[in-house]
Amino acid sequence: MKIRSSLAKGRHLLGGLYRRYLKPASVVAAQDSAQALPGQTFKQERLRRIAPHLICSNCAGELNADKSICQRCRQTYRHTAHCFNFLTTEQQRACKIVPTENVAANDYDEIAAAIIAEQANGLILDCGAGCHNTDYANVINYEVASYPSTDVLGVGESLPFRAETFDAIFSLNVLEHVSDPFACAREITRVLKRGGTLYCVAPFLQPVHGYPNHFYNMTAQGLSQLFEKRVEIIEHKVPPSGVPIWAVNWILRSWADGLEGQTRADFLALRVGDLIADEPSGYLARDFVTQLSAEKNFELACTTMLLGRKI
């Protein structure tokens, strides 16, 4: 989904952006324009550029000269030469951030590359950037995990940046992993400039996955609702990486991985017609259904149920 601030004064940039999105050469343009190089060539430049825009992630107050103490709430931060660290213990607890050995690492697609090229002189926030092997001077890498490419540590629900800091923001397969996607969406639009571009991708039919938790999947309507009050949605579609075959393939592969021996072999030998010949209730006693572990059932569940008692 590509969306632009609803307060934009004009649309002169949109035609150029659409043309760039459709050209394979846009990837090369991004590398040339933003001087993308392996390693962390632009790390210090990015830290220098973002420093004036930093605020307290606890209360949004002003920070002292070295950005280590909030002048309002006196929250202290332990930064390093590698990144600004605004991830407090309270935020880790509230947002359920847990240690993990998982590493999220993906290259940018053509749309993101085109935006990077378009904003060569601007500033882009990758909110939930993961670990990138390609270095851009104009892309601030924001994460809950301290990867080599991470520039600022913090949570999406409380971004430590001034309002209207960024010319563009990426949120690429991230919102399902945050404990409060509504708060995260509000924060993303707060720090996006008027007329700025937001590029957001979120899953709908995907199994449980990823770092550090997987809280939510969303329908197209749900994703739109997160942003539509604060931005103008200029396009919302299913990308090639999101067409149904990805969901079917992922679910079936994961299902097969949860089976062993002859049951696995029998499952792999089934045809599509075999799986849809009967109502789901007709398969409940089959080995490929009954032999899935509880963990695998949660990963691939059609629904889950919860029974609780008020405390």
CSV table of C-alpha atoms in Angstrom, one decimal:
chain,number,residue,atom,x,y,z
A,1,MET,CA,0.0,0.0,0.0
A,2,LYS,CA,1.4,3.4,-1.0
A,3,ILE,CA,-0.2,6.3,0.8
A,4,ARG,CA,0.6,10.0,1.1
A,5,SER,CA,-0.2,12.5,3.8
A,6,SER,CA,-3.7,13.9,3.4
A,7,LEU,CA,-2.3,17.3,4.1
A,8,ALA,CA,-0.3,17.3,0.8
A,9,LYS,CA,-0.5,20.6,-1.0
A,10,GLY,CA,0.0,19.1,-4.5
A,11,ARG,CA,0.6,15.9,-6.4
A,12,HIS,CA,3.4,17.0,-8.7
A,13,LEU,CA,5.6,14.2,-7.4
A,14,LEU,CA,3.2,11.3,-7.9
A,15,GLY,CA,3.5,10.9,-11.6
A,16,GLY,CA,7.2,10.6,-11.3
A,17,LEU,CA,6.9,8.1,-8.5
A,18,TYR,CA,4.5,5.9,-10.4
A,19,ARG,CA,6.8,5.9,-13.4
A,20,ARG,CA,9.8,4.9,-11.3
A,21,TYR,CA,7.8,2.1,-9.6
A,22,LEU,CA,7.3,0.5,-12.9
A,23,LYS,CA,10.9,0.6,-14.2
A,24,PRO,CA,13.4,-2.1,-13.3
A,25,ALA,CA,16.1,0.6,-13.6
A,26,SER,CA,14.7,2.2,-10.5
A,27,VAL,CA,16.8,-0.2,-8.4
A,28,VAL,CA,20.0,1.0,-10.1
A,29,ALA,CA,18.8,4.6,-9.8
A,30,ALA,CA,18.4,4.1,-6.0
A,31,GLN,CA,22.0,2.8,-5.7
A,32,ASP,CA,23.4,5.6,-7.8
A,33,SER,CA,21.4,8.4,-6.2
A,34,ALA,CA,21.7,7.3,-2.6
A,35,GLN,CA,25.2,5.9,-3.0
A,36,ALA,CA,24.3,2.5,-1.8
A,37,LEU,CA,27.5,0.5,-0.8
A,38,PRO,CA,28.1,-2.7,1.1
A,39,GLY,CA,29.0,-2.4,4.8
A,40,GLN,CA,28.2,0.7,6.9
A,41,THR,CA,29.9,3.4,4.9
A,42,PHE,CA,27.2,6.0,5.8
A,43,LYS,CA,26.6,5.0,9.4
A,44,GLN,CA,28.1,8.2,11.0
A,45,GLU,CA,26.5,10.4,8.4
A,46,ARG,CA,23.1,9.0,9.2
A,47,LEU,CA,23.6,9.4,12.9
A,48,ARG,CA,24.7,13.0,12.4
A,49,ARG,CA,21.6,13.7,10.2
A,50,ILE,CA,19.1,12.2,12.6
A,51,ALA,CA,20.5,13.7,15.9
A,52,PRO,CA,18.8,17.1,15.6
A,53,HIS,CA,15.4,15.3,15.2
A,54,LEU,CA,15.6,13.1,18.3
A,55,ILE,CA,13.3,13.5,21.3
A,56,CYS,CA,12.6,11.5,24.5
A,57,SER,CA,10.8,8.3,23.7
A,58,ASN,CA,9.2,8.3,27.1
A,59,CYS,CA,7.6,11.8,27.2
A,60,ALA,CA,8.5,13.5,23.9
A,61,GLY,CA,10.6,16.0,25.8
A,62,GLU,CA,13.7,17.8,24.7
A,63,LEU,CA,17.1,16.0,25.2
A,64,ASN,CA,20.4,17.4,26.4
A,65,ALA,CA,23.3,18.0,24.1
A,66,ASP,CA,24.5,14.4,23.8
A,67,LYS,CA,20.9,13.1,23.7
A,68,SER,CA,21.4,11.0,26.8
A,69,ILE,CA,19.0,12.7,29.3
A,70,CYS,CA,15.5,14.0,28.8
A,71,GLN,CA,15.3,17.6,30.2
A,72,ARG,CA,11.6,17.0,31.1
A,73,CYS,CA,11.2,13.6,32.6
A,74,ARG,CA,14.9,12.9,33.3
A,75,GLN,CA,14.8,9.6,31.5
A,76,THR,CA,18.4,8.5,30.7
A,77,TYR,CA,19.6,6.7,27.6
A,78,ARG,CA,22.7,4.7,27.0
A,79,HIS,CA,23.8,5.4,23.4
A,80,THR,CA,26.8,3.9,21.7
A,81,ALA,CA,29.0,4.9,18.7
A,82,HIS,CA,26.9,2.4,16.7
A,83,CYS,CA,23.4,3.7,17.4
A,84,PHE,CA,21.1,5.9,19.5
A,85,ASN,CA,19.3,3.6,22.0
A,86,PHE,CA,15.9,4.7,23.1
A,87,LEU,CA,14.6,1.3,24.1
A,88,THR,CA,13.8,1.5,27.8
A,89,THR,CA,13.2,-1.4,30.1
A,90,GLU,CA,9.6,-0.3,30.6
A,91,GLN,CA,9.0,-0.3,26.8
A,92,GLN,CA,10.5,-3.7,26.4
A,93,ARG,CA,8.1,-5.0,29.1
A,94,ALA,CA,5.0,-3.2,27.8
A,95,CYS,CA,5.7,-4.1,24.1
A,96,LYS,CA,6.8,-7.7,24.9
A,97,ILE,CA,10.2,-7.3,23.4
A,98,VAL,CA,12.2,-10.5,24.2
A,99,PRO,CA,15.7,-11.6,23.3
A,100,THR,CA,16.0,-13.8,20.2
A,101,GLU,CA,18.5,-15.2,17.8
A,102,ASN,CA,16.2,-14.6,14.8
A,103,VAL,CA,17.6,-12.2,12.3
A,104,ALA,CA,15.2,-10.3,9.9
A,105,ALA,CA,17.1,-9.6,6.7
A,106,ASN,CA,15.5,-8.6,3.4
A,107,ASP,CA,16.6,-6.4,0.5
A,108,TYR,CA,14.4,-3.6,-0.7
A,109,ASP,CA,11.9,-4.2,-3.5
A,110,GLU,CA,11.5,-2.0,-6.6
A,111,ILE,CA,9.0,0.3,-5.0
A,112,ALA,CA,11.2,1.0,-1.9
A,113,ALA,CA,14.2,1.4,-4.2
A,114,ALA,CA,12.3,4.0,-6.3
A,115,ILE,CA,11.4,6.0,-3.2
A,116,ILE,CA,15.0,5.9,-2.0
A,117,ALA,CA,16.1,7.3,-5.4
A,118,GLU,CA,13.4,10.0,-5.4
A,119,GLN,CA,14.4,11.1,-1.9
A,120,ALA,CA,18.2,11.1,-2.4
A,121,ASN,CA,18.4,14.5,-0.7
A,122,GLY,CA,15.7,13.7,1.8
A,123,LEU,CA,15.4,11.5,4.9
A,124,ILE,CA,13.6,8.2,5.0
A,125,LEU,CA,12.7,6.1,8.1
A,126,ASP,CA,12.6,2.3,7.8
A,127,CYS,CA,10.5,1.5,10.8
A,128,GLY,CA,11.4,-2.1,11.6
A,129,ALA,CA,14.3,-2.2,9.2
A,130,GLY,CA,15.8,-5.6,10.1
A,131,CYS,CA,19.4,-6.1,9.1
A,132,HIS,CA,20.4,-4.6,5.8
A,133,ASN,CA,23.6,-5.4,3.9
A,134,THR,CA,23.2,-2.4,1.6
A,135,ASP,CA,24.0,1.0,3.1
A,136,TYR,CA,22.1,4.2,2.2
A,137,ALA,CA,22.9,7.7,3.4
A,138,ASN,CA,19.3,8.8,3.4
A,139,VAL,CA,17.6,5.8,5.1
A,140,ILE,CA,17.5,5.7,8.9
A,141,ASN,CA,17.3,2.1,10.2
A,142,TYR,CA,14.9,1.9,13.2
A,143,GLU,CA,14.7,-1.4,15.1
A,144,VAL,CA,14.1,-3.2,18.4
A,145,ALA,CA,17.2,-5.3,17.8
A,146,SER,CA,20.8,-4.0,17.6
A,147,TYR,CA,21.9,-5.2,14.2
A,148,PRO,CA,25.0,-3.7,12.6
A,149,SER,CA,22.8,-1.6,10.3
A,150,THR,CA,20.6,-0.3,13.2
A,151,ASP,CA,20.8,3.5,13.7
A,152,VAL,CA,18.1,4.0,16.3
A,153,LEU,CA,16.8,1.5,18.8
A,154,GLY,CA,13.2,1.8,20.1
A,155,VAL,CA,9.6,0.6,19.7
A,156,GLY,CA,7.2,1.6,16.9
A,157,GLU,CA,4.6,2.6,19.5
A,158,SER,CA,6.7,5.5,20.7
A,159,LEU,CA,9.0,6.9,18.0
A,160,PRO,CA,11.8,9.2,19.4
A,161,PHE,CA,11.6,11.7,16.5
A,162,ARG,CA,10.1,15.2,16.2
A,163,ALA,CA,6.9,15.5,14.2
A,164,GLU,CA,7.2,15.8,10.5
A,165,THR,CA,10.9,14.6,10.4
A,166,PHE,CA,10.8,12.2,7.4
A,167,ASP,CA,10.1,12.7,3.7
A,168,ALA,CA,9.1,9.0,3.4
A,169,ILE,CA,8.6,6.1,5.8
A,170,PHE,CA,8.7,2.3,5.1
A,171,SER,CA,6.8,-0.2,7.2
A,172,LEU,CA,7.5,-3.5,5.5
A,173,ASN,CA,6.0,-6.6,7.1
A,174,VAL,CA,6.4,-5.1,10.6
A,175,LEU,CA,2.9,-4.1,11.9
A,176,GLU,CA,2.0,-7.8,12.6
A,177,HIS,CA,4.9,-7.9,15.1
A,178,VAL,CA,4.1,-4.8,17.2
A,179,SER,CA,1.9,-5.1,20.3
A,180,ASP,CA,-0.2,-2.0,19.4
A,181,PRO,CA,-0.4,-1.4,15.6
A,182,PHE,CA,-2.9,1.4,16.1
A,183,ALA,CA,-0.4,3.4,18.2
A,184,CYS,CA,2.4,2.5,15.7
A,185,ALA,CA,0.4,3.8,12.8
A,186,ARG,CA,-0.3,7.1,14.7
A,187,GLU,CA,3.4,7.5,15.4
A,188,ILE,CA,4.4,6.8,11.8
A,189,THR,CA,2.0,9.4,10.5
A,190,ARG,CA,3.1,11.9,13.2
A,191,VAL,CA,6.7,11.8,12.1
A,192,LEU,CA,6.0,11.8,8.4
A,193,LYS,CA,6.2,15.2,6.7
A,194,ARG,CA,3.1,16.8,5.1
A,195,GLY,CA,3.0,15.4,1.6
A,196,GLY,CA,5.4,12.6,2.6
A,197,THR,CA,5.1,9.1,1.2
A,198,LEU,CA,4.4,6.0,3.3
A,199,TYR,CA,5.1,2.6,1.8
A,200,CYS,CA,3.4,-0.1,4.0
A,201,VAL,CA,3.2,-3.9,3.5
A,202,ALA,CA,1.4,-6.1,6.0
A,203,PRO,CA,0.3,-9.8,5.9
A,204,PHE,CA,-3.2,-11.2,5.7
A,205,LEU,CA,-3.1,-15.0,5.3
A,206,GLN,CA,0.3,-16.0,6.7
A,207,PRO,CA,1.2,-18.5,9.4
A,208,VAL,CA,2.7,-17.4,12.7
A,209,HIS,CA,6.3,-16.2,12.1
A,210,GLY,CA,9.0,-13.8,13.0
A,211,TYR,CA,10.7,-11.6,15.5
A,212,PRO,CA,10.1,-11.1,18.4
A,213,ASN,CA,6.4,-11.9,18.4
A,214,HIS,CA,3.6,-12.2,15.9
A,215,PHE,CA,0.5,-10.5,17.2
A,216,TYR,CA,-1.7,-9.5,14.3
A,217,ASN,CA,-2.5,-10.2,10.6
A,218,MET,CA,-4.8,-7.8,8.8
A,219,THR,CA,-7.3,-7.7,6.0
A,220,ALA,CA,-7.0,-5.0,3.3
A,221,GLN,CA,-9.8,-3.2,5.1
A,222,GLY,CA,-8.0,-3.4,8.4
A,223,LEU,CA,-4.7,-2.0,7.0
A,224,SER,CA,-6.5,0.9,5.4
A,225,GLN,CA,-8.3,1.7,8.6
A,226,LEU,CA,-5.0,2.1,10.4
A,227,PHE,CA,-4.1,5.1,8.2
A,228,GLU,CA,-7.1,6.4,6.3
A,229,LYS,CA,-7.9,9.2,8.8
A,230,ARG,CA,-4.5,10.7,8.5
A,231,VAL,CA,-3.4,10.0,5.0
A,232,GLU,CA,-4.7,9.9,1.5
A,233,ILE,CA,-4.5,6.3,0.1
A,234,ILE,CA,-3.4,6.6,-3.5
A,235,GLU,CA,-3.0,2.9,-4.2
A,236,HIS,CA,-3.8,-0.3,-2.3
A,237,LYS,CA,-3.2,-3.6,-4.1
A,238,VAL,CA,-1.9,-7.1,-3.7
A,239,PRO,CA,1.8,-7.1,-4.7
A,240,PRO,CA,3.4,-10.1,-6.6
A,241,SER,CA,4.9,-11.2,-3.3
A,242,GLY,CA,1.4,-11.4,-1.8
A,243,VAL,CA,-0.7,-13.3,-4.3
A,244,PRO,CA,-2.6,-16.3,-2.9
A,245,ILE,CA,-0.1,-18.9,-4.0
A,246,TRP,CA,2.4,-17.6,-1.4
A,247,ALA,CA,-0.2,-18.3,1.4
A,248,VAL,CA,-1.1,-21.8,0.0
A,249,ASN,CA,2.5,-22.8,-0.5
A,250,TRP,CA,3.6,-21.5,2.9
A,251,ILE,CA,0.8,-23.3,4.8
A,252,LEU,CA,1.3,-26.6,2.9
A,253,ARG,CA,5.0,-26.6,3.3
A,254,SER,CA,4.8,-25.8,7.0
A,255,TRP,CA,2.0,-28.5,7.4
A,256,ALA,CA,4.3,-31.1,5.8
A,257,ASP,CA,7.2,-30.1,8.0
A,258,GLY,CA,4.9,-30.9,11.0
A,259,LEU,CA,4.4,-34.5,9.9
A,260,GLU,CA,6.7,-37.5,9.9
A,261,GLY,CA,7.2,-40.8,8.2
A,262,GLN,CA,4.4,-42.4,6.2
A,263,THR,CA,2.0,-39.7,7.3
A,264,ARG,CA,4.2,-37.0,5.7
A,265,ALA,CA,4.6,-39.1,2.5
A,266,ASP,CA,0.8,-39.7,2.2
A,267,PHE,CA,0.2,-36.0,2.8
A,268,LEU,CA,2.6,-34.9,0.1
A,269,ALA,CA,1.0,-37.4,-2.3
A,270,LEU,CA,-2.4,-35.7,-2.0
A,271,ARG,CA,-3.8,-33.7,-4.9
A,272,VAL,CA,-5.6,-30.4,-4.5
A,273,GLY,CA,-8.8,-32.2,-5.5
A,274,ASP,CA,-8.2,-34.6,-2.6
A,275,LEU,CA,-8.1,-31.7,-0.1
A,276,ILE,CA,-11.2,-30.0,-1.3
A,277,ALA,CA,-13.4,-33.0,-2.2
A,278,ASP,CA,-15.1,-33.0,1.2
A,279,GLU,CA,-16.1,-30.4,3.9
A,280,PRO,CA,-13.3,-29.8,6.4
A,281,SER,CA,-15.1,-31.8,9.1
A,282,GLY,CA,-14.7,-34.9,6.8
A,283,TYR,CA,-10.9,-34.8,7.3
A,284,LEU,CA,-10.8,-34.3,11.1
A,285,ALA,CA,-9.9,-38.0,11.7
A,286,ARG,CA,-7.2,-38.2,9.0
A,287,ASP,CA,-3.6,-38.8,10.2
A,288,PHE,CA,-2.3,-35.6,8.5
A,289,VAL,CA,-4.8,-33.7,10.7
A,290,THR,CA,-4.6,-35.6,14.0
A,291,GLN,CA,-0.8,-35.9,14.1
A,292,LEU,CA,0.0,-32.2,13.9
A,293,SER,CA,1.5,-31.0,17.2
A,294,ALA,CA,-0.3,-28.3,19.3
A,295,GLU,CA,2.5,-25.9,18.4
A,296,LYS,CA,2.0,-26.5,14.6
A,297,ASN,CA,-1.8,-26.2,15.0
A,298,PHE,CA,-1.4,-22.8,16.6
A,299,GLU,CA,1.0,-21.8,13.8
A,300,LEU,CA,-1.5,-22.7,11.0
A,301,ALA,CA,-4.8,-22.3,12.8
A,302,CYS,CA,-7.9,-21.3,11.0
A,303,THR,CA,-9.2,-19.9,14.3
A,304,THR,CA,-8.0,-20.0,18.0
A,305,MET,CA,-10.2,-19.9,21.0
A,306,LEU,CA,-9.7,-18.3,24.4
A,307,LEU,CA,-11.6,-18.9,27.6
A,308,GLY,CA,-10.9,-16.5,30.5
A,309,ARG,CA,-12.1,-15.2,33.9
A,310,LYS,CA,-12.0,-11.6,34.9
A,311,ILE,CA,-9.5,-10.8,37.6
